[in-house]
Short mmCIF file of C-alpha atoms (C1' of nucleotides) in Angstrom, two decimals:
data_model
loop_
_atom_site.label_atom_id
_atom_site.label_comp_id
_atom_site.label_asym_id
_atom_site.label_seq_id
_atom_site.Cartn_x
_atom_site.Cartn_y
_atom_site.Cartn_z
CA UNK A 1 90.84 113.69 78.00
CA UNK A 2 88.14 115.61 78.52
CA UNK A 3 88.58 118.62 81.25
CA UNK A 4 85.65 117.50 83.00
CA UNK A 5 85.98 113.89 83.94
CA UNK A 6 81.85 112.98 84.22
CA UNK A 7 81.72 111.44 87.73
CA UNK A 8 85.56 111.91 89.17
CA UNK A 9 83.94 112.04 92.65
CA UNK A 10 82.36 108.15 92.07
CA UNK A 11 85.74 107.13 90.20
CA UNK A 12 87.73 108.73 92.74
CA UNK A 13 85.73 106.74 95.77
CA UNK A 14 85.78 103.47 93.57
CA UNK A 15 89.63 103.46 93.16
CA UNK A 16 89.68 103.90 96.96
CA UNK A 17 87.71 100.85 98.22
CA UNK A 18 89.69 98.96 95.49
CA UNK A 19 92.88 100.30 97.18
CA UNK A 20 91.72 99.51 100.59
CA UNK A 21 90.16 96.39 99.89
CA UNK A 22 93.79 95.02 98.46
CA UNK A 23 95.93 96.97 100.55
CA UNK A 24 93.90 98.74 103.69
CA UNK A 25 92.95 102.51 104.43
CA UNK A 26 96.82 103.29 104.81
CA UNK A 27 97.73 101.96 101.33
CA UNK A 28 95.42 104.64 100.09
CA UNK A 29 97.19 108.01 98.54
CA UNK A 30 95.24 111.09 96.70
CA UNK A 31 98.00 111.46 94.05
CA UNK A 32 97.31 107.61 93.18
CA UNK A 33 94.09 107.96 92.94
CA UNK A 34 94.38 111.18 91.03
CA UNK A 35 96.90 109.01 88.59
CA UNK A 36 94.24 106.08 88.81
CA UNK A 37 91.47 108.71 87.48
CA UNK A 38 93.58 110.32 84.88
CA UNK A 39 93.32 113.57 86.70
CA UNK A 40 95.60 116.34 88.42
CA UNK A 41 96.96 115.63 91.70
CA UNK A 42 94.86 118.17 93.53
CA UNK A 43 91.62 117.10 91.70
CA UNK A 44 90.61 114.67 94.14
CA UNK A 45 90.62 117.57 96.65
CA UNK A 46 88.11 119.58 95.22
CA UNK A 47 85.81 116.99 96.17
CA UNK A 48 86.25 115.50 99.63
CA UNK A 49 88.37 118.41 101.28
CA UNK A 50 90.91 116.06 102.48
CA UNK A 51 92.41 112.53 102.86
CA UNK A 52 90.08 111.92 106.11
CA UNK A 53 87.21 113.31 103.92
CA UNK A 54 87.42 110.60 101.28
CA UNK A 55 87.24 108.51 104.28
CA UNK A 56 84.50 110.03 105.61
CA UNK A 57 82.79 109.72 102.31
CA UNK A 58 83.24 106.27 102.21
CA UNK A 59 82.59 105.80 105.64
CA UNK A 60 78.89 107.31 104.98
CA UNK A 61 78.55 105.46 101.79
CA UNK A 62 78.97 102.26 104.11
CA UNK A 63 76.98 103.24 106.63
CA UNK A 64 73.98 103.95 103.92
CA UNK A 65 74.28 100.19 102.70
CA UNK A 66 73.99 98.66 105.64
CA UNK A 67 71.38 100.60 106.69
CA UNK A 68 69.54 99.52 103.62
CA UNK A 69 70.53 96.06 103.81
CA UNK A 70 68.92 95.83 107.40
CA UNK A 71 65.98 97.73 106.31
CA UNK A 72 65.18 94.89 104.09
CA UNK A 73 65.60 92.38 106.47
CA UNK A 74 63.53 94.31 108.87
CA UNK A 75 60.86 94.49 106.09
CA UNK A 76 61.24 90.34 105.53
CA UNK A 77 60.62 89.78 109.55
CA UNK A 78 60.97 92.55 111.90
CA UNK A 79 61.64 89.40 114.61
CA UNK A 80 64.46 87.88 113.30
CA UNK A 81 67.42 89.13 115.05
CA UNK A 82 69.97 86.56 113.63
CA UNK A 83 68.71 87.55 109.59
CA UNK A 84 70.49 91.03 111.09
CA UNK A 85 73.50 89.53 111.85
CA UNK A 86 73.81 87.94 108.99
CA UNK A 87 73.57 90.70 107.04
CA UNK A 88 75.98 92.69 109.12
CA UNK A 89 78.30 89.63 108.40
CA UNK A 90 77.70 89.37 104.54
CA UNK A 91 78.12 92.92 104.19
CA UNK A 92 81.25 93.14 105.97
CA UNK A 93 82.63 90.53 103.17
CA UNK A 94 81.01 92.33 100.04
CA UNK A 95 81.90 95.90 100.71
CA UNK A 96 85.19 94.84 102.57
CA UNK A 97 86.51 98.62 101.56
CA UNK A 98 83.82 100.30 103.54
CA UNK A 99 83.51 98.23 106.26
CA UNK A 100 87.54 98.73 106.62
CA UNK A 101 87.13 102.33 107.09
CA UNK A 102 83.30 102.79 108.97
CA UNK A 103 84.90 101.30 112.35
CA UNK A 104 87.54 103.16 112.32
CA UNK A 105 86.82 106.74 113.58
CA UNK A 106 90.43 107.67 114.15
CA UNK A 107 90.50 107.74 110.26
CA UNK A 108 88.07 109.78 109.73
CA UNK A 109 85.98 112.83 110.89
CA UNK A 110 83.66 111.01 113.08
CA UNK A 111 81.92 114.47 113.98
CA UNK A 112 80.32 115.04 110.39
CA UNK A 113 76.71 115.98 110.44
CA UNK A 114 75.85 113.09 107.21
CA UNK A 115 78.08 110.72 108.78
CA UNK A 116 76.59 110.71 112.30
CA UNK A 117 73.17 110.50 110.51
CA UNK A 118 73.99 107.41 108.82
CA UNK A 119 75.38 105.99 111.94
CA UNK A 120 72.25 106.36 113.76
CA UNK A 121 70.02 105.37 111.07
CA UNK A 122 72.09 102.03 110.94
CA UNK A 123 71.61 101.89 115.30
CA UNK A 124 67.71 102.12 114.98
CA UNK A 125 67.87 99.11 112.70
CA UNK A 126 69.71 96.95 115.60
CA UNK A 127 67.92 98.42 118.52
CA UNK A 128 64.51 98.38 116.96
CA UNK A 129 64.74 94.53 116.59
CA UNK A 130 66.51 93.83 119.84
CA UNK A 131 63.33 95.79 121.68
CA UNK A 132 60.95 93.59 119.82
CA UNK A 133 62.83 90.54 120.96
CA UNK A 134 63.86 91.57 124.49
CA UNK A 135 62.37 92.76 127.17
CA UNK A 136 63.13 96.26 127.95
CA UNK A 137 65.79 95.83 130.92
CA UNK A 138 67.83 93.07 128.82
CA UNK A 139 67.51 94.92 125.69
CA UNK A 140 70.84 96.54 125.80
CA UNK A 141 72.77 93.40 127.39
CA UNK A 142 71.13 91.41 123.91
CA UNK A 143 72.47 94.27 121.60
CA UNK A 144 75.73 94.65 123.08
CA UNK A 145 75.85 90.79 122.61
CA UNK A 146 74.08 90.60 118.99
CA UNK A 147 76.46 93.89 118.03
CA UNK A 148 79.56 92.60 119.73
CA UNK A 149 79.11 88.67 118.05
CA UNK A 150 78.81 89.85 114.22
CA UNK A 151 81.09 92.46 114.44
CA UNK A 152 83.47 90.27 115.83
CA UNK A 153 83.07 87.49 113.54
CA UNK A 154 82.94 90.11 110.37
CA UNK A 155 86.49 91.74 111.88
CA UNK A 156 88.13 88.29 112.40
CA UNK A 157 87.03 86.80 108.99
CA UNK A 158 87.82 90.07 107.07
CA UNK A 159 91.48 90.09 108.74
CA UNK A 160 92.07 86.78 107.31
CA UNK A 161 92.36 85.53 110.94
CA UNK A 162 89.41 82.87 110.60
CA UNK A 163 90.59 81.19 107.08
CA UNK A 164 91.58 77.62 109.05
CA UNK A 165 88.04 77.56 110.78
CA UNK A 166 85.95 78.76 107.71
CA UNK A 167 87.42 76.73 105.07
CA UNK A 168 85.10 76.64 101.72
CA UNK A 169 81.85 77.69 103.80
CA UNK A 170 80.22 80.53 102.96
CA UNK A 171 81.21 82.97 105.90
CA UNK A 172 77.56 84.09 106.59
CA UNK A 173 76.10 81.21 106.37
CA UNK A 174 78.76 79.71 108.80
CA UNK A 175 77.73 82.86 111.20
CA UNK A 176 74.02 81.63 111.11
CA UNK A 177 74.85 78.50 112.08
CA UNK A 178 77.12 79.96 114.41
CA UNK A 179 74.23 81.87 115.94
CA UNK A 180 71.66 79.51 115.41
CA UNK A 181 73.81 77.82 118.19
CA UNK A 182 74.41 80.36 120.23
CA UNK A 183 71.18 82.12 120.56
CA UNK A 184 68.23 80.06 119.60
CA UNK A 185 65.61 78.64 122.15
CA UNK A 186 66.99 81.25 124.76
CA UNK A 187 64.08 83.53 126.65
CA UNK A 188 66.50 86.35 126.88
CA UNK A 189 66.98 87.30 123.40
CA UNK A 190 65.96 84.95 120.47
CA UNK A 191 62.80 83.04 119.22
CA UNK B 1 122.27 114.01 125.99
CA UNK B 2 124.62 111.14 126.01
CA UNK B 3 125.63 109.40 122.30
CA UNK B 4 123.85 106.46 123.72
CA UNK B 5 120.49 106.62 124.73
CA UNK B 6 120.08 103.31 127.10
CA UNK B 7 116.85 102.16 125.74
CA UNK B 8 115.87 103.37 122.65
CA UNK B 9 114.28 100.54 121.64
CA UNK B 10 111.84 100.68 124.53
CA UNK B 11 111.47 104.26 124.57
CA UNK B 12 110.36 104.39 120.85
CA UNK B 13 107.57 101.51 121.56
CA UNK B 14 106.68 103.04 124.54
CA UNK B 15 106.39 106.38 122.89
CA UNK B 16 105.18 105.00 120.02
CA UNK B 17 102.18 103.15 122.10
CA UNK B 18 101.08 106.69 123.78
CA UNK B 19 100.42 107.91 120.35
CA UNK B 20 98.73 104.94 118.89
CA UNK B 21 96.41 104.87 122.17
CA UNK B 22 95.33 107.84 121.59
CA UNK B 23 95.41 109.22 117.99
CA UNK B 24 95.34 105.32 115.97
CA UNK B 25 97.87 103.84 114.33
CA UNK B 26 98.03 106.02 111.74
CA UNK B 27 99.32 109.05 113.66
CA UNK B 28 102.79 107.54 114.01
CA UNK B 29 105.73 108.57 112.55
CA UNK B 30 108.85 107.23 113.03
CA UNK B 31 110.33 111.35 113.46
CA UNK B 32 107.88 112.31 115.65
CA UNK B 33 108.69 109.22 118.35
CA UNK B 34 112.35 110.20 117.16
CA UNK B 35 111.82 113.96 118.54
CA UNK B 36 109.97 112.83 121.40
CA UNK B 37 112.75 110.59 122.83
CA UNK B 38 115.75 113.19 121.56
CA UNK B 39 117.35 111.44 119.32
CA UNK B 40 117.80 112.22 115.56
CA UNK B 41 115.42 111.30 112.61
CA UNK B 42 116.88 108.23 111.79
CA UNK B 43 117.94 106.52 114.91
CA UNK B 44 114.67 104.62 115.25
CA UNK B 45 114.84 102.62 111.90
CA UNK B 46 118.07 101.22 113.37
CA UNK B 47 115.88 99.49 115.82
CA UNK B 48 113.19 98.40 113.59
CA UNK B 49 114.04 98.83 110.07
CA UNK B 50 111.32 100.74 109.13
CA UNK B 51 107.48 101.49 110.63
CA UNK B 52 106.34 98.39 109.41
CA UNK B 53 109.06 97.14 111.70
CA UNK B 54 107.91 98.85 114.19
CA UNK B 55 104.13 97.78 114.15
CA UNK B 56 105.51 94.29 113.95
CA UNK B 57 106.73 94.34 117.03
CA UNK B 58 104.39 96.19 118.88
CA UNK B 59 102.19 93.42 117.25
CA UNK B 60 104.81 90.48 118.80
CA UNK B 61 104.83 92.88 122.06
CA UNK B 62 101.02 92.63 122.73
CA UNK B 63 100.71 88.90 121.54
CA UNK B 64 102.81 87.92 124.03
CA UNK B 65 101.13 90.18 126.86
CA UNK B 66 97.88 88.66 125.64
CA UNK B 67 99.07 84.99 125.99
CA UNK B 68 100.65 85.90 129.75
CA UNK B 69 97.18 87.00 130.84
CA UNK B 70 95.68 83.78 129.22
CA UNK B 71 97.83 81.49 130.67
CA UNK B 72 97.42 83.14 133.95
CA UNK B 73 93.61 82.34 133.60
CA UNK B 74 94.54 79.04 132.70
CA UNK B 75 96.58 78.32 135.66
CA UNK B 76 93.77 79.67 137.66
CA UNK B 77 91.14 76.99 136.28
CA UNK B 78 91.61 75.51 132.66
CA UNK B 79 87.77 74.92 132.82
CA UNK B 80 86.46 78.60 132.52
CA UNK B 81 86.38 80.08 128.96
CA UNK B 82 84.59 83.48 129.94
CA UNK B 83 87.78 83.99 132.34
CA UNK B 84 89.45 84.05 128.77
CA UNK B 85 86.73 86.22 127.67
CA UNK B 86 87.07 88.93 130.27
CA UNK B 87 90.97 88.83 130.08
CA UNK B 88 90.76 89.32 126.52
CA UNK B 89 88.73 92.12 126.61
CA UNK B 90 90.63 93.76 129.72
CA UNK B 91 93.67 93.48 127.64
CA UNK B 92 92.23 94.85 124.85
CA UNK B 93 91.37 97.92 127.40
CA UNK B 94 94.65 98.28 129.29
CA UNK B 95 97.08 97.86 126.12
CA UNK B 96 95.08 100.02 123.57
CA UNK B 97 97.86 100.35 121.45
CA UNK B 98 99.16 97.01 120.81
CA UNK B 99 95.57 95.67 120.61
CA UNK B 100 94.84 98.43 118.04
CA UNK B 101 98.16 96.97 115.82
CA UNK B 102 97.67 93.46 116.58
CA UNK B 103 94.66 93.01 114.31
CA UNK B 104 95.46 94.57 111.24
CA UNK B 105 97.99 92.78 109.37
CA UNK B 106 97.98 95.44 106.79
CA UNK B 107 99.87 97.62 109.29
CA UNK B 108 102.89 95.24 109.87
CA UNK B 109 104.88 92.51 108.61
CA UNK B 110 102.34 89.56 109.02
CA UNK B 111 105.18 86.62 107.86
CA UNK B 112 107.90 87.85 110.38
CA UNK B 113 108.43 84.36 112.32
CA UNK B 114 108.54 85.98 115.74
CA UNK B 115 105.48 86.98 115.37
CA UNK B 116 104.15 83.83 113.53
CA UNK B 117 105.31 82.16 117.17
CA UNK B 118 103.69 84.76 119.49
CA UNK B 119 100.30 84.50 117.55
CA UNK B 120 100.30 80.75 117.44
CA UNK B 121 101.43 80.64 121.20
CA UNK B 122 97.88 82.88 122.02
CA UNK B 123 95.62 81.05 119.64
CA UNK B 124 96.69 77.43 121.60
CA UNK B 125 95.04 79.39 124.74
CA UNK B 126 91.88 79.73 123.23
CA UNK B 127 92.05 75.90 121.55
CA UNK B 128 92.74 74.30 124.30
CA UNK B 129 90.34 75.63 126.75
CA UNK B 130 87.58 75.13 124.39
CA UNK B 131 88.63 71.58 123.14
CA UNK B 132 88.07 70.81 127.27
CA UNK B 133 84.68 72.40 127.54
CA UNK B 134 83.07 71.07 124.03
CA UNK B 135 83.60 67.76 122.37
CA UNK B 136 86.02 67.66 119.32
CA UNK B 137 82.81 68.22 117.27
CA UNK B 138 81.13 71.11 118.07
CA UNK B 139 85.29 72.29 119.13
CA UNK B 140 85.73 74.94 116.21
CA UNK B 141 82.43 76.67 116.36
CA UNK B 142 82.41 77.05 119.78
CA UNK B 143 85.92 78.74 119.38
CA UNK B 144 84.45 80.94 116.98
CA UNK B 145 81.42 82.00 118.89
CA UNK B 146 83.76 82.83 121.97
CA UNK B 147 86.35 84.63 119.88
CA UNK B 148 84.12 86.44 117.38
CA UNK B 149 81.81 87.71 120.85
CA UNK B 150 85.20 88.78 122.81
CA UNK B 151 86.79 90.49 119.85
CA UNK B 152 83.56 92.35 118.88
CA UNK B 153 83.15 93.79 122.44
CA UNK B 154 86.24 94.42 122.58
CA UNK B 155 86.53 96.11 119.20
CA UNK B 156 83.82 98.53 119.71
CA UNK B 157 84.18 99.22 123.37
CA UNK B 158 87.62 100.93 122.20
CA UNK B 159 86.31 102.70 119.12
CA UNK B 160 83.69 104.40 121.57
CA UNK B 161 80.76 102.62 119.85
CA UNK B 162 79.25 101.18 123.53
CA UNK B 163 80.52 104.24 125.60
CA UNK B 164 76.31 104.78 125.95
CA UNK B 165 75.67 101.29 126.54
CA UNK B 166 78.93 100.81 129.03
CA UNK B 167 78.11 103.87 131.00
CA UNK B 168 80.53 104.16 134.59
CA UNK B 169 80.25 100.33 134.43
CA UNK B 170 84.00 98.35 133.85
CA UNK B 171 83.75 97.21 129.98
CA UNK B 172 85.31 93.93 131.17
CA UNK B 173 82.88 93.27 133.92
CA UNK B 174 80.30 94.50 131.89
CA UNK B 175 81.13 91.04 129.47
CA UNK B 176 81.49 88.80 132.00
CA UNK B 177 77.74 89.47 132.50
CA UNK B 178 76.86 89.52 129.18
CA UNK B 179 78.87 86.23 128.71
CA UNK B 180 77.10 84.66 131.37
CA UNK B 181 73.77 85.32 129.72
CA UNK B 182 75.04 84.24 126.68
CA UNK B 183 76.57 80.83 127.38
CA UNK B 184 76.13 79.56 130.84
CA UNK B 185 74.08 76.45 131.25
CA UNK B 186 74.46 75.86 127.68
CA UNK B 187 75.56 72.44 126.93
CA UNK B 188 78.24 72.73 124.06
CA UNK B 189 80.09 76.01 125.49
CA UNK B 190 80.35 76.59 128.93
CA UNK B 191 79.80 74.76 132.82
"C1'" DC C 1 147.06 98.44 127.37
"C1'" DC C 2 145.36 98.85 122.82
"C1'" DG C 3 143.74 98.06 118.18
"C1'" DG C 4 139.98 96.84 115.83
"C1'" DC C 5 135.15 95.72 115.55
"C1'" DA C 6 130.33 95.86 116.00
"C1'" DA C 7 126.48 98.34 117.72
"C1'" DT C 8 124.48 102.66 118.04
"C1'" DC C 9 123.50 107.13 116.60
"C1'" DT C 10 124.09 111.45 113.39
"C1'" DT C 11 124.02 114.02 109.20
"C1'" DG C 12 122.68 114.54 104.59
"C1'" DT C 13 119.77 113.55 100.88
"C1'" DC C 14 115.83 112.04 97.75
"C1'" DA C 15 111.22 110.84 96.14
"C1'" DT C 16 106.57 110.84 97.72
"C1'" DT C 17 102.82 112.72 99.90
"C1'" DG C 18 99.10 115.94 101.82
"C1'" DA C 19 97.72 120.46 101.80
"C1'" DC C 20 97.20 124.90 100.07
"C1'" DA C 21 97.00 128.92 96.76
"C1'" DA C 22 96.23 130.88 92.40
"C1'" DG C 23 94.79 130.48 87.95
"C1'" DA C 24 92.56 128.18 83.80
"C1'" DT C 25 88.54 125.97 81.76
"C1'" DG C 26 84.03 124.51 81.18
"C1'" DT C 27 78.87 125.07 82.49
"C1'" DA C 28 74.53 126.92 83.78
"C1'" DG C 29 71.45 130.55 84.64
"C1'" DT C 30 69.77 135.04 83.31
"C1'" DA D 1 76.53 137.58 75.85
"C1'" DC D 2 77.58 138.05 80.64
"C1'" DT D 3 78.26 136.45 85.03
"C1'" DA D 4 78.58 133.30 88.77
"C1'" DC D 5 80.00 128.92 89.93
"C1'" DA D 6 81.86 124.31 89.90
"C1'" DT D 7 85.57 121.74 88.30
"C1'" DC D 8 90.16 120.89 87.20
"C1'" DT D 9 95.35 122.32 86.57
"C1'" DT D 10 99.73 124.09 87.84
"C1'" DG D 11 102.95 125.41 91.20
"C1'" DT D 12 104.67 125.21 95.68
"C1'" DC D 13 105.87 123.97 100.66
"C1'" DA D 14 106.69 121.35 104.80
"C1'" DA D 15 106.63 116.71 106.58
"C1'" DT D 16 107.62 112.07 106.07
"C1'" DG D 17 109.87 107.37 105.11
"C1'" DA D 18 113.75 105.41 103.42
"C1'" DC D 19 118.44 105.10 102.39
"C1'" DA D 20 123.57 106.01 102.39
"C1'" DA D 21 127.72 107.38 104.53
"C1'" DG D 22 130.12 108.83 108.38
"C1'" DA D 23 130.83 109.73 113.53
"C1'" DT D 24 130.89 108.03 118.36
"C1'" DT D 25 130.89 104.64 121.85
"C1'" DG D 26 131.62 100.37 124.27
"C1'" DC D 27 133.75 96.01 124.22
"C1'" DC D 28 136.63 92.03 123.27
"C1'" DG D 29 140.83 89.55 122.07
"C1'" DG D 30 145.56 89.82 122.00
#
DNA sequence: CCGGCAATCTTGTCATTGACAAGATGTAGT
DNA sequence: ACTACATCTTGTCAATGACAAGATTGCCGG
């Protein structure tokens, strides 16, 4: 083994979201992921300061995909607030390790510079769309409800809590329908 | 201090809820709540076996609460599913510590039957309200829509993410209007 | 009244963990 | 080659969860 591992930062970050993806953000240890790595115990250390800064790390990471994800979507059709959700839902399911840890600020150290960054470079997505949907005074009554309907779904479905009501569906595509229902041919917020 | 404490079992939960409110979940630990109700290190576990134990019943604790409000709503008029809404959300608001346990089954002991019972008795709420507003058809997805927009709300209004959006307003009352834009006059949710 | 019995709590211990300090090793720039 | 730096190792400490064994208390049947 060499003494330089090549990317132990990316290894050690990979093992986590595999960990917390199984297990959650509590089944999560440095020495295992040190042992996963093939590394010291304090190795992991060097790079994210502490447990809550792995968390942080991956908590930035997340933020930076989903950012990108709505960017795209924005690109497709600024209008389409429900593509949005959508995305916010299939992201949620593919990167089930970050999105354990991004809403969950008592995890990690929700004051970082990078991390608040990413956070509000993910809000400008939402609240760009919702002000070129909305008028201005129901703007933040439709992105409370836009925000508060995806993440909802995303939580429940990710927590195993809507398995009965999803059955083989694909969960997105279930939340499109679900908001197709919900929101379409209203003045207030959709098209 | 006597040998006997009186209530250690409540004490622990109740001391045990103070820190999850405000520090998450994760700032527990099962000699801390010992030192803070005087007793020695191990006296808790003989209550709850172990923090798992522990989570699982703050997890039985708050299902129950959650079902008392619902059924109180119910009594009220079986016909109004935002009523659910609103409770759901001002439980999630006055019990900050069981709602933060309740909905991540990585925390606790998901199978223990008690708990099995107490989640099954709140999810009938939420069934059979909505089986008496939508037909049997359009049933399920109009349980999801409610659920997913309740939990969301609810979910980020206690991480902080609305504090901006929320402002001095109550959260709850807050959802009751944004529930009413959302779903009244529609014809598959709500009257 | 009392002997035992179960529930409750204490004391003692162990492996694991997170965090820190100090040192070793490799790497890049000059 | 020399130096500065990043990376990784080794060693250590206090805190924790879990377990085992024993002490104390209240209670119940006889």
């Amino acid at each position: 083994m060499a003494y330089h591992h090549g990317d132990l930062r990316r290894a050690v970050l990979d093992a986590a979201l595999d960990v917390i993806a199984a297990d959650g953000p509590s089944a999560i240890s440095l020495r295992g992921l040190a042992r996963r790595a093939g590394v010291s115990h304090a190795a992991p250390a060097h790079h994210f300061k502490d447990k809550a800064g792995l968390l942080t790390a991956i908590a930035v990471e997340g933020n930076e995909l989903l950012a990108g994800s709505l960017a795209e979507a924005i690109a497709e059709d600024r209008t389409k607030l429900i593509d949005l959700g959508v995305r916010y839902v299939r992201f949620a399911l593919e990167h089930p390790g970050h999105f354990a840890v991004m809403y969950r600020p008592d995890l990690y150290h929700r004051d970082a510079p990078e991390l608040v960054a990413a956070r509000e470079r993910t809000g400008r997505m939402l609240r760009g769309t919702v002000k070129a949907l909305a008028g201005d005074h129901s703007a933040p009554l439709a992105q409370l409800a836009a925000w508060s309907t995806a993440h909802g779904f995303a939580t429940l479905a990710l927590a195993g809590n809507l398995d009965r009501a999803i059955g083989d569906q694909d969960p997105a595509e279930l939340f499109r329908t679900l908001a197709d229902v919900m929101f379409v041919g209203r003045g207030t917020i959709g098209p």
